[in-house]
PDB file of C-alpha atoms in Angstrom:
ATOM      1  CA  MET A   1       0.000   0.000   0.000  1.00  0.00           C
ATOM      2  CA  VAL A   2       1.369   3.415  -0.947  1.00  0.00           C
ATOM      3  CA  ILE A   3       1.337   6.109   1.727  1.00  0.00           C
ATOM      4  CA  PRO A   4       0.298   9.581   0.502  1.00  0.00           C
ATOM      5  CA  VAL A   5       2.113  12.503   2.089  1.00  0.00           C
ATOM      6  CA  HIS A   6       1.197  15.545  -0.023  1.00  0.00           C
ATOM      7  CA  ASP A   7      -0.633  16.538  -3.199  1.00  0.00           C
ATOM      8  CA  VAL A   8       0.436  19.160  -5.758  1.00  0.00           C
ATOM      9  CA  ASN A   9      -2.960  20.845  -5.848  1.00  0.00           C
ATOM     10  CA  PRO A  10      -3.173  24.155  -3.951  1.00  0.00           C
ATOM     11  CA  ALA A  11      -6.546  25.238  -2.558  1.00  0.00           C
ATOM     12  CA  ARG A  12      -7.883  28.771  -2.890  1.00  0.00           C
ATOM     13  CA  ARG A  13      -9.464  28.984   0.560  1.00  0.00           C
ATOM     14  CA  THR A  14      -8.698  27.750   4.037  1.00  0.00           C
ATOM     15  CA  PRO A  15     -10.335  24.323   4.656  1.00  0.00           C
ATOM     16  CA  TYR A  16     -11.966  25.208   7.962  1.00  0.00           C
ATOM     17  CA  VAL A  17     -14.387  22.253   7.890  1.00  0.00           C
ATOM     18  CA  THR A  18     -11.591  19.757   7.222  1.00  0.00           C
ATOM     19  CA  TYR A  19      -9.553  21.183  10.103  1.00  0.00           C
ATOM     20  CA  ALA A  20     -12.606  21.114  12.376  1.00  0.00           C
ATOM     21  CA  LEU A  21     -13.328  17.483  11.487  1.00  0.00           C
ATOM     22  CA  ILE A  22      -9.734  16.480  12.235  1.00  0.00           C
ATOM     23  CA  ALA A  23      -9.791  18.337  15.554  1.00  0.00           C
ATOM     24  CA  ALA A  24     -13.142  16.781  16.534  1.00  0.00           C
ATOM     25  CA  ASN A  25     -11.869  13.280  15.749  1.00  0.00           C
ATOM     26  CA  PHE A  26      -8.813  13.790  17.958  1.00  0.00           C
ATOM     27  CA  VAL A  27     -10.895  15.215  20.820  1.00  0.00           C
ATOM     28  CA  VAL A  28     -13.332  12.285  20.739  1.00  0.00           C
ATOM     29  CA  PHE A  29     -10.497   9.778  20.503  1.00  0.00           C
ATOM     30  CA  LEU A  30      -8.706  11.215  23.519  1.00  0.00           C
ATOM     31  CA  ALA A  31     -11.997  11.105  25.444  1.00  0.00           C
ATOM     32  CA  THR A  32     -12.596   7.455  24.506  1.00  0.00           C
ATOM     33  CA  PRO A  33     -12.197   5.029  27.446  1.00  0.00           C
ATOM     34  CA  GLY A  34      -9.007   3.001  27.185  1.00  0.00           C
ATOM     35  CA  VAL A  35      -6.887   5.652  25.499  1.00  0.00           C
ATOM     36  CA  ALA A  36      -5.499   6.883  28.808  1.00  0.00           C
ATOM     37  CA  SER A  37      -4.468   3.379  29.891  1.00  0.00           C
ATOM     38  CA  SER A  38      -2.771   2.736  26.540  1.00  0.00           C
ATOM     39  CA  LEU A  39      -0.665   5.860  27.077  1.00  0.00           C
ATOM     40  CA  THR A  40       0.181   5.325  30.758  1.00  0.00           C
ATOM     41  CA  GLY A  41       0.405   1.520  30.982  1.00  0.00           C
ATOM     42  CA  GLU A  42      -2.056   0.994  33.813  1.00  0.00           C
ATOM     43  CA  SER A  43      -2.378  -2.214  35.847  1.00  0.00           C
ATOM     44  CA  ALA A  44      -4.492  -5.197  34.780  1.00  0.00           C
ATOM     45  CA  PRO A  45      -7.471  -4.445  37.092  1.00  0.00           C
ATOM     46  CA  SER A  46      -7.541  -0.886  35.805  1.00  0.00           C
ATOM     47  CA  GLN A  47      -7.302  -2.152  32.232  1.00  0.00           C
ATOM     48  CA  LEU A  48     -10.338  -4.382  32.797  1.00  0.00           C
ATOM     49  CA  ALA A  49     -12.305  -1.394  34.083  1.00  0.00           C
ATOM     50  CA  GLN A  50     -11.233   0.605  31.029  1.00  0.00           C
ATOM     51  CA  LEU A  51     -12.232  -2.274  28.748  1.00  0.00           C
ATOM     52  CA  CYS A  52     -15.696  -2.450  30.303  1.00  0.00           C
ATOM     53  CA  GLN A  53     -16.087   1.306  29.931  1.00  0.00           C
ATOM     54  CA  LEU A  54     -14.988   1.035  26.305  1.00  0.00           C
ATOM     55  CA  HIS A  55     -17.590  -1.655  25.582  1.00  0.00           C
ATOM     56  CA  ALA A  56     -20.281   0.522  27.113  1.00  0.00           C
ATOM     57  CA  PHE A  57     -19.024   3.556  25.168  1.00  0.00           C
ATOM     58  CA  LEU A  58     -19.131   1.708  21.844  1.00  0.00           C
ATOM     59  CA  GLU A  59     -22.548   0.223  22.520  1.00  0.00           C
ATOM     60  CA  HIS A  60     -23.877   3.727  23.107  1.00  0.00           C
ATOM     61  CA  TRP A  61     -22.152   5.697  20.338  1.00  0.00           C
ATOM     62  CA  ALA A  62     -21.211   3.198  17.617  1.00  0.00           C
ATOM     63  CA  ALA A  63     -23.457   2.175  14.735  1.00  0.00           C
ATOM     64  CA  ILE A  64     -24.667  -1.415  15.017  1.00  0.00           C
ATOM     65  CA  PRO A  65     -25.781  -2.970  11.685  1.00  0.00           C
ATOM     66  CA  ARG A  66     -28.617  -4.963  13.249  1.00  0.00           C
ATOM     67  CA  GLU A  67     -30.000  -1.826  14.862  1.00  0.00           C
ATOM     68  CA  LEU A  68     -29.743   0.148  11.611  1.00  0.00           C
ATOM     69  CA  ILE A  69     -31.560  -2.428   9.482  1.00  0.00           C
ATOM     70  CA  HIS A  70     -34.033  -4.015  11.892  1.00  0.00           C
ATOM     71  CA  GLY A  71     -34.360  -1.287  14.520  1.00  0.00           C
ATOM     72  CA  HIS A  72     -33.905  -3.873  17.278  1.00  0.00           C
ATOM     73  CA  LEU A  73     -32.296  -2.289  20.328  1.00  0.00           C
ATOM     74  CA  PRO A  74     -30.903  -4.732  22.912  1.00  0.00           C
ATOM     75  CA  ALA A  75     -32.648  -5.150  26.260  1.00  0.00           C
ATOM     76  CA  THR A  76     -29.325  -5.300  28.090  1.00  0.00           C
ATOM     77  CA  VAL A  77     -26.041  -3.573  27.292  1.00  0.00           C
ATOM     78  CA  PRO A  78     -22.636  -3.236  28.966  1.00  0.00           C
ATOM     79  CA  THR A  79     -22.962  -0.799  31.847  1.00  0.00           C
ATOM     80  CA  GLY A  80     -19.278   0.097  32.036  1.00  0.00           C
ATOM     81  CA  ASP A  81     -18.888  -1.532  35.457  1.00  0.00           C
ATOM     82  CA  VAL A  82     -16.813  -4.561  36.403  1.00  0.00           C
ATOM     83  CA  GLY A  83     -18.827  -7.476  37.778  1.00  0.00           C
ATOM     84  CA  VAL A  84     -18.146 -10.957  39.137  1.00  0.00           C
ATOM     85  CA  GLY A  85     -19.921 -13.943  37.596  1.00  0.00           C
ATOM     86  CA  ALA A  86     -19.658 -17.702  37.604  1.00  0.00           C
ATOM     87  CA  THR A  87     -16.484 -17.583  35.482  1.00  0.00           C
ATOM     88  CA  GLY A  88     -14.853 -14.736  37.367  1.00  0.00           C
ATOM     89  CA  ARG A  89     -14.506 -11.003  36.847  1.00  0.00           C
ATOM     90  CA  GLY A  90     -15.955  -9.442  33.722  1.00  0.00           C
ATOM     91  CA  CYS A  91     -18.047  -6.607  32.364  1.00  0.00           C
ATOM     92  CA  ALA A  92     -21.483  -6.173  33.888  1.00  0.00           C
ATOM     93  CA  VAL A  93     -24.586  -5.770  31.735  1.00  0.00           C
ATOM     94  CA  GLY A  94     -27.960  -4.231  32.462  1.00  0.00           C
ATOM     95  CA  PRO A  95     -30.789  -2.232  30.924  1.00  0.00           C
ATOM     96  CA  PRO A  96     -29.506   0.799  28.978  1.00  0.00           C
ATOM     97  CA  GLY A  97     -29.654   4.055  30.889  1.00  0.00           C
ATOM     98  CA  TYR A  98     -30.072   6.102  27.707  1.00  0.00           C
ATOM     99  CA  ASP A  99     -32.251   6.357  24.619  1.00  0.00           C
ATOM    100  CA  LYS A 100     -30.280   5.477  21.506  1.00  0.00           C
ATOM    101  CA  SER A 101     -31.257   6.508  17.980  1.00  0.00           C
ATOM    102  CA  PRO A 102     -29.767   4.054  15.461  1.00  0.00           C
ATOM    103  CA  GLN A 103     -29.957   6.712  12.754  1.00  0.00           C
ATOM    104  CA  LEU A 104     -28.071   9.284  14.841  1.00  0.00           C
ATOM    105  CA  SER A 105     -25.512   6.669  15.863  1.00  0.00           C
ATOM    106  CA  VAL A 106     -24.200   6.683  12.278  1.00  0.00           C
ATOM    107  CA  LEU A 107     -23.144  10.299  12.772  1.00  0.00           C
ATOM    108  CA  THR A 108     -21.576   9.777  16.190  1.00  0.00           C
ATOM    109  CA  ALA A 109     -19.764   6.638  14.990  1.00  0.00           C
ATOM    110  CA  MET A 110     -17.921   8.721  12.379  1.00  0.00           C
ATOM    111  CA  PHE A 111     -15.920  10.346  15.178  1.00  0.00           C
ATOM    112  CA  VAL A 112     -15.018   7.180  17.105  1.00  0.00           C
ATOM    113  CA  HIS A 113     -11.828   5.279  16.270  1.00  0.00           C
ATOM    114  CA  GLY A 114     -10.418   1.993  17.462  1.00  0.00           C
ATOM    115  CA  GLY A 115      -6.769   2.962  17.881  1.00  0.00           C
ATOM    116  CA  TRP A 116      -3.995   5.361  16.956  1.00  0.00           C
ATOM    117  CA  VAL A 117      -3.268   3.696  13.602  1.00  0.00           C
ATOM    118  CA  HIS A 118      -6.954   3.828  12.672  1.00  0.00           C
ATOM    119  CA  LEU A 119      -7.201   7.490  13.631  1.00  0.00           C
ATOM    120  CA  LEU A 120      -3.923   8.744  12.152  1.00  0.00           C
ATOM    121  CA  GLY A 121      -4.425   6.888   8.873  1.00  0.00           C
ATOM    122  CA  ASN A 122      -7.875   8.365   8.396  1.00  0.00           C
ATOM    123  CA  MET A 123      -6.809  11.879   9.340  1.00  0.00           C
ATOM    124  CA  LEU A 124      -3.817  11.746   6.979  1.00  0.00           C
ATOM    125  CA  PHE A 125      -6.050  10.971   3.996  1.00  0.00           C
ATOM    126  CA  LEU A 126      -8.580  13.597   5.066  1.00  0.00           C
ATOM    127  CA  LEU A 127      -5.902  16.267   5.452  1.00  0.00           C
ATOM    128  CA  ILE A 128      -4.313  15.588   2.055  1.00  0.00           C
ATOM    129  CA  PHE A 129      -7.446  15.228  -0.070  1.00  0.00           C
ATOM    130  CA  GLY A 130     -10.178  16.976   1.903  1.00  0.00           C
ATOM    131  CA  ASN A 131      -8.961  20.544   1.406  1.00  0.00           C
ATOM    132  CA  ASN A 132      -9.446  20.489  -2.372  1.00  0.00           C
ATOM    133  CA  ILE A 133     -12.907  18.950  -2.160  1.00  0.00           C
ATOM    134  CA  GLU A 134     -13.921  21.558   0.423  1.00  0.00           C
ATOM    135  CA  ASP A 135     -12.459  24.251  -1.833  1.00  0.00           C
ATOM    136  CA  ARG A 136     -14.533  22.992  -4.781  1.00  0.00           C
ATOM    137  CA  LEU A 137     -17.801  22.456  -2.899  1.00  0.00           C
ATOM    138  CA  GLY A 138     -17.665  25.267  -0.365  1.00  0.00           C
ATOM    139  CA  HIS A 139     -17.733  24.837   3.397  1.00  0.00           C
ATOM    140  CA  VAL A 140     -21.409  24.033   3.922  1.00  0.00           C
ATOM    141  CA  ARG A 141     -21.848  21.741   0.923  1.00  0.00           C
ATOM    142  CA  TYR A 142     -18.635  19.948   1.826  1.00  0.00           C
ATOM    143  CA  ALA A 143     -19.863  19.274   5.367  1.00  0.00           C
ATOM    144  CA  LEU A 144     -23.141  17.892   3.993  1.00  0.00           C
ATOM    145  CA  PHE A 145     -21.243  15.851   1.405  1.00  0.00           C
ATOM    146  CA  TYR A 146     -18.997  14.354   4.098  1.00  0.00           C
ATOM    147  CA  VAL A 147     -21.949  13.320   6.251  1.00  0.00           C
ATOM    148  CA  ALA A 148     -23.879  11.938   3.263  1.00  0.00           C
ATOM    149  CA  CYS A 149     -20.950   9.722   2.253  1.00  0.00           C
ATOM    150  CA  GLY A 150     -20.583   8.513   5.831  1.00  0.00           C
ATOM    151  CA  TYR A 151     -24.255   7.586   6.019  1.00  0.00           C
ATOM    152  CA  ALA A 152     -24.194   5.833   2.653  1.00  0.00           C
ATOM    153  CA  ALA A 153     -21.122   3.851   3.690  1.00  0.00           C
ATOM    154  CA  ALA A 154     -22.600   2.799   7.045  1.00  0.00           C
ATOM    155  CA  TYR A 155     -25.949   1.728   5.627  1.00  0.00           C
ATOM    156  CA  GLY A 156     -24.261  -0.013   2.700  1.00  0.00           C
ATOM    157  CA  PHE A 157     -22.202  -2.063   5.128  1.00  0.00           C
ATOM    158  CA  ALA A 158     -25.232  -2.715   7.319  1.00  0.00           C
ATOM    159  CA  LEU A 159     -27.275  -4.040   4.377  1.00  0.00           C
ATOM    160  CA  VAL A 160     -24.580  -6.613   3.654  1.00  0.00           C
ATOM    161  CA  ASN A 161     -24.225  -7.513   7.363  1.00  0.00           C
ATOM    162  CA  ALA A 162     -27.816  -7.007   8.508  1.00  0.00           C
ATOM    163  CA  ASP A 163     -27.620  -9.342  11.520  1.00  0.00           C
ATOM    164  CA  SER A 164     -24.224  -8.210  12.792  1.00  0.00           C
ATOM    165  CA  THR A 165     -23.991  -6.803  16.305  1.00  0.00           C
ATOM    166  CA  ASP A 166     -20.359  -5.732  15.957  1.00  0.00           C
ATOM    167  CA  PRO A 167     -19.894  -1.963  16.380  1.00  0.00           C
ATOM    168  CA  LEU A 168     -19.155   0.022  13.224  1.00  0.00           C
ATOM    169  CA  ILE A 169     -16.882   2.971  13.970  1.00  0.00           C
ATOM    170  CA  GLY A 170     -14.547   5.374  12.200  1.00  0.00           C
ATOM    171  CA  ALA A 171     -14.527   8.100   9.583  1.00  0.00           C
ATOM    172  CA  SER A 172     -13.276   5.766   6.838  1.00  0.00           C
ATOM    173  CA  GLY A 173     -16.565   5.646   4.932  1.00  0.00           C
ATOM    174  CA  ALA A 174     -16.927   9.428   4.817  1.00  0.00           C
ATOM    175  CA  ILE A 175     -13.259   9.883   3.898  1.00  0.00           C
ATOM    176  CA  ALA A 176     -13.605   7.257   1.171  1.00  0.00           C
ATOM    177  CA  GLY A 177     -16.288   9.540  -0.286  1.00  0.00           C
ATOM    178  CA  VAL A 178     -13.759  12.397  -0.281  1.00  0.00           C
ATOM    179  CA  LEU A 179     -11.295  10.169  -2.143  1.00  0.00           C
ATOM    180  CA  GLY A 180     -13.931   9.213  -4.703  1.00  0.00           C
ATOM    181  CA  ALA A 181     -14.760  12.875  -5.320  1.00  0.00           C
ATOM    182  CA  TYR A 182     -11.066  13.698  -5.664  1.00  0.00           C
ATOM    183  CA  LEU A 183     -10.640  10.985  -8.277  1.00  0.00           C
ATOM    184  CA  VAL A 184     -13.514  12.448 -10.317  1.00  0.00           C
ATOM    185  CA  LEU A 185     -12.522  16.107  -9.978  1.00  0.00           C
ATOM    186  CA  TYR A 186      -8.710  15.924  -9.947  1.00  0.00           C
ATOM    187  CA  PRO A 187      -7.645  12.633 -11.574  1.00  0.00           C
ATOM    188  CA  ARG A 188      -4.456  14.157 -13.004  1.00  0.00           C
ATOM    189  CA  ALA A 189      -3.316  15.971  -9.869  1.00  0.00           C
ATOM    190  CA  ARG A 190       0.082  14.746  -8.705  1.00  0.00           C
ATOM    191  CA  VAL A 191       0.376  13.131  -5.298  1.00  0.00           C
ATOM    192  CA  TRP A 192       3.579  12.536  -3.373  1.00  0.00           C
ATOM    193  CA  VAL A 193       3.574   9.012  -1.951  1.00  0.00           C
ATOM    194  CA  LEU A 194       5.958   6.729  -0.100  1.00  0.00           C
ATOM    195  CA  VAL A 195       6.210   3.265  -1.628  1.00  0.00           C
ATOM    196  CA  PRO A 196       7.613   0.545   0.671  1.00  0.00           C
ATOM    197  CA  PHE A 197      10.224  -1.173  -1.512  1.00  0.00           C
ATOM    198  CA  LEU A 198      13.132  -2.230   0.729  1.00  0.00           C
ATOM    199  CA  ILE A 199      13.106   1.416   1.830  1.00  0.00           C
ATOM    200  CA  PHE A 200      10.346   4.018   1.580  1.00  0.00           C
ATOM    201  CA  LEU A 201      10.728   5.294  -1.978  1.00  0.00           C
ATOM    202  CA  PRO A 202       9.210   8.751  -2.623  1.00  0.00           C
ATOM    203  CA  LEU A 203       7.283   9.078  -5.891  1.00  0.00           C
ATOM    204  CA  ARG A 204       5.054  11.714  -7.431  1.00  0.00           C
ATOM    205  CA  LEU A 205       2.152   9.923  -9.099  1.00  0.00           C
ATOM    206  CA  PRO A 206      -1.125  10.985 -10.714  1.00  0.00           C
ATOM    207  CA  ALA A 207      -4.101  10.821  -8.351  1.00  0.00           C
ATOM    208  CA  TRP A 208      -5.888   8.334 -10.592  1.00  0.00           C
ATOM    209  CA  ILE A 209      -3.116   5.806  -9.963  1.00  0.00           C
ATOM    210  CA  VAL A 210      -2.935   6.394  -6.202  1.00  0.00           C
ATOM    211  CA  LEU A 211      -6.674   6.442  -5.565  1.00  0.00           C
ATOM    212  CA  GLY A 212      -7.494   3.829  -8.195  1.00  0.00           C
ATOM    213  CA  PHE A 213      -5.016   1.457  -6.553  1.00  0.00           C
ATOM    214  CA  TRP A 214      -6.501   2.217  -3.122  1.00  0.00           C
ATOM    215  CA  PHE A 215     -10.043   1.550  -4.341  1.00  0.00           C
ATOM    216  CA  GLY A 216      -8.982  -1.651  -6.080  1.00  0.00           C
ATOM    217  CA  LEU A 217      -7.539  -2.976  -2.838  1.00  0.00           C
ATOM    218  CA  GLN A 218     -10.717  -2.121  -0.936  1.00  0.00           C
ATOM    219  CA  ALA A 219     -12.844  -3.859  -3.553  1.00  0.00           C
ATOM    220  CA  VAL A 220     -10.704  -7.004  -3.391  1.00  0.00           C
ATOM    221  CA  TYR A 221     -10.623  -7.025   0.405  1.00  0.00           C
ATOM    222  CA  SER A 222     -14.389  -6.468   0.631  1.00  0.00           C
ATOM    223  CA  SER A 223     -14.870  -9.815  -1.109  1.00  0.00           C
ATOM    224  CA  GLY A 224     -12.777 -11.514   1.574  1.00  0.00           C
ATOM    225  CA  ARG A 225      -9.835 -12.212  -0.738  1.00  0.00           C
ATOM    226  CA  GLY A 226      -6.325 -11.210   0.269  1.00  0.00           C
ATOM    227  CA  VAL A 227      -7.067 -10.779   4.001  1.00  0.00           C
ATOM    228  CA  SER A 228      -7.149 -13.283   6.842  1.00  0.00           C
ATOM    229  CA  GLU A 229      -9.818 -11.451   8.864  1.00  0.00           C
ATOM    230  CA  ALA A 230     -11.920  -9.357   6.497  1.00  0.00           C
ATOM    231  CA  GLY A 231     -14.500  -8.739   9.201  1.00  0.00           C
ATOM    232  CA  THR A 232     -12.157  -6.585  11.315  1.00  0.00           C
ATOM    233  CA  VAL A 233     -12.212  -3.754   8.749  1.00  0.00           C
ATOM    234  CA  ALA A 234     -15.397  -2.545   7.046  1.00  0.00           C
ATOM    235  CA  TYR A 235     -14.067  -2.704   3.488  1.00  0.00           C
ATOM    236  CA  VAL A 236     -17.604  -2.744   2.088  1.00  0.00           C
ATOM    237  CA  ALA A 237     -18.185   0.637   3.749  1.00  0.00           C
ATOM    238  CA  HIS A 238     -15.069   1.987   2.032  1.00  0.00           C
ATOM    239  CA  VAL A 239     -16.300   0.814  -1.365  1.00  0.00           C
ATOM    240  CA  VAL A 240     -19.790   2.258  -0.890  1.00  0.00           C
ATOM    241  CA  GLY A 241     -18.453   5.571   0.445  1.00  0.00           C
ATOM    242  CA  PHE A 242     -16.002   5.889  -2.457  1.00  0.00           C
ATOM    243  CA  LEU A 243     -18.669   5.227  -5.087  1.00  0.00           C
ATOM    244  CA  THR A 244     -21.047   7.658  -3.377  1.00  0.00           C
ATOM    245  CA  GLY A 245     -18.398  10.373  -3.450  1.00  0.00           C
ATOM    246  CA  MET A 246     -17.779   9.751  -7.148  1.00  0.00           C
ATOM    247  CA  LEU A 247     -21.493   9.919  -7.924  1.00  0.00           C
ATOM    248  CA  LEU A 248     -22.066  13.155  -5.992  1.00  0.00           C
ATOM    249  CA  ALA A 249     -19.011  14.850  -7.504  1.00  0.00           C
ATOM    250  CA  TRP A 250     -19.653  13.778 -11.089  1.00  0.00           C
ATOM    251  CA  PRO A 251     -21.878  16.780 -12.053  1.00  0.00           C
ATOM    252  CA  LEU A 252     -19.090  19.177 -10.959  1.00  0.00           C
ATOM    253  CA  ARG A 253     -16.239  17.739 -12.992  1.00  0.00           C
ATOM    254  CA  ARG A 254     -16.721  19.922 -16.103  1.00  0.00           C
ATOM    255  CA  GLY A 255     -16.423  23.206 -14.192  1.00  0.00           C
ATOM    256  CA  THR A 256     -13.471  22.169 -12.014  1.00  0.00           C
ATOM    257  CA  PRO A 257     -10.215  24.057 -12.744  1.00  0.00           C
ATOM    258  CA  PRO A 258      -7.365  21.647 -13.599  1.00  0.00           C
ATOM    259  CA  PRO A 259      -4.576  21.276 -11.016  1.00  0.00           C
ATOM    260  CA  PRO A 260      -0.949  22.240 -11.756  1.00  0.00           C
ATOM    261  CA  GLN A 261       0.833  19.672 -13.929  1.00  0.00           C
ATOM    262  CA  PRO A 262       4.479  19.123 -12.962  1.00  0.00           C
ATOM    263  CA  ARG A 263       6.473  17.271 -15.573  1.00  0.00           C
ATOM    264  CA  GLY A 264       7.054  13.564 -15.306  1.00  0.00           C
ATOM    265  CA  LEU A 265       7.570  11.294 -12.321  1.00  0.00           C
ATOM    266  CA  LEU A 266      10.249  12.324  -9.843  1.00  0.00           C
ATOM    267  CA  TRP A 267      11.745  10.147  -7.190  1.00  0.00           C
ATOM    268  CA  GLY A 268      14.575   9.830  -4.707  1.00  0.00           C
ATOM    269  CA  ARG A 269      16.907  12.645  -3.728  1.00  0.00           C
ATOM    270  CA  ARG A 270      16.049  14.852  -6.672  1.00  0.00           C
ATOM    271  CA  ALA A 271      12.458  15.137  -5.526  1.00  0.00           C
ATOM    272  CA  SER A 272      12.646  14.861  -1.739  1.00  0.00           C
ATOM    273  CA  HIS A 273      13.277  18.552  -1.043  1.00  0.00           C
ATOM    274  CA  ARG A 274       9.995  19.518  -2.718  1.00  0.00           C
ATOM    275  CA  TRP A 275       7.681  17.635  -0.356  1.00  0.00           C
TER     276      TRP A 275
END
């Protein structure tokens, strides 16, 4: 997988919505139970308490496919407390102390991430590609576009996994929509990427290669091929979000100014100072 680091496609206006989304994702992540223990290395009993709080947090704020499709809310949920049962200590369950809207949970789930790699990977893609889409759409339309892609991705995944009770979290579906729009509007924009080949080799490639390769991988992985545990990542959501972004951006492609066109492909030392 290539790692994008920068695109040669300057924006005309400051991407306030993109910056706000990145900031909100970091704030929610740092407030997520379990993050503090991962940073401080707390003891096992404390880690169990954090784990129980995390389960309760996800049950409340994550999107659950079964709830989205069937509207069935569970009678009992993790309470966040540690209990003692027949098999020993574990997470206690009980009636939910809140009213959950499955439809609203899709929005809240877009700001919840499962770890630092999940968060930083998503925010890197959003930072690189989101500014140009916000520049093209405008702040308000971009915010609506982002949410629409996130909803399409979540419901697309839920339709394929209608009986799943696993929490669906992350901004990947919405960001996939941003990538799909970028491919439609700026296919020839050059993107600096790092390619792992013995060392990280810097290349400047057209966006259609970078994003087309990314989408191809998601499509293959969504079928279960090429991965040992396809269920741990919602690849179907990525595919649906990407296609939604392409569809919504398609009417705007004719009026989109072309990006700068540097000559050729540059790599190695000759190109590294221009990142």
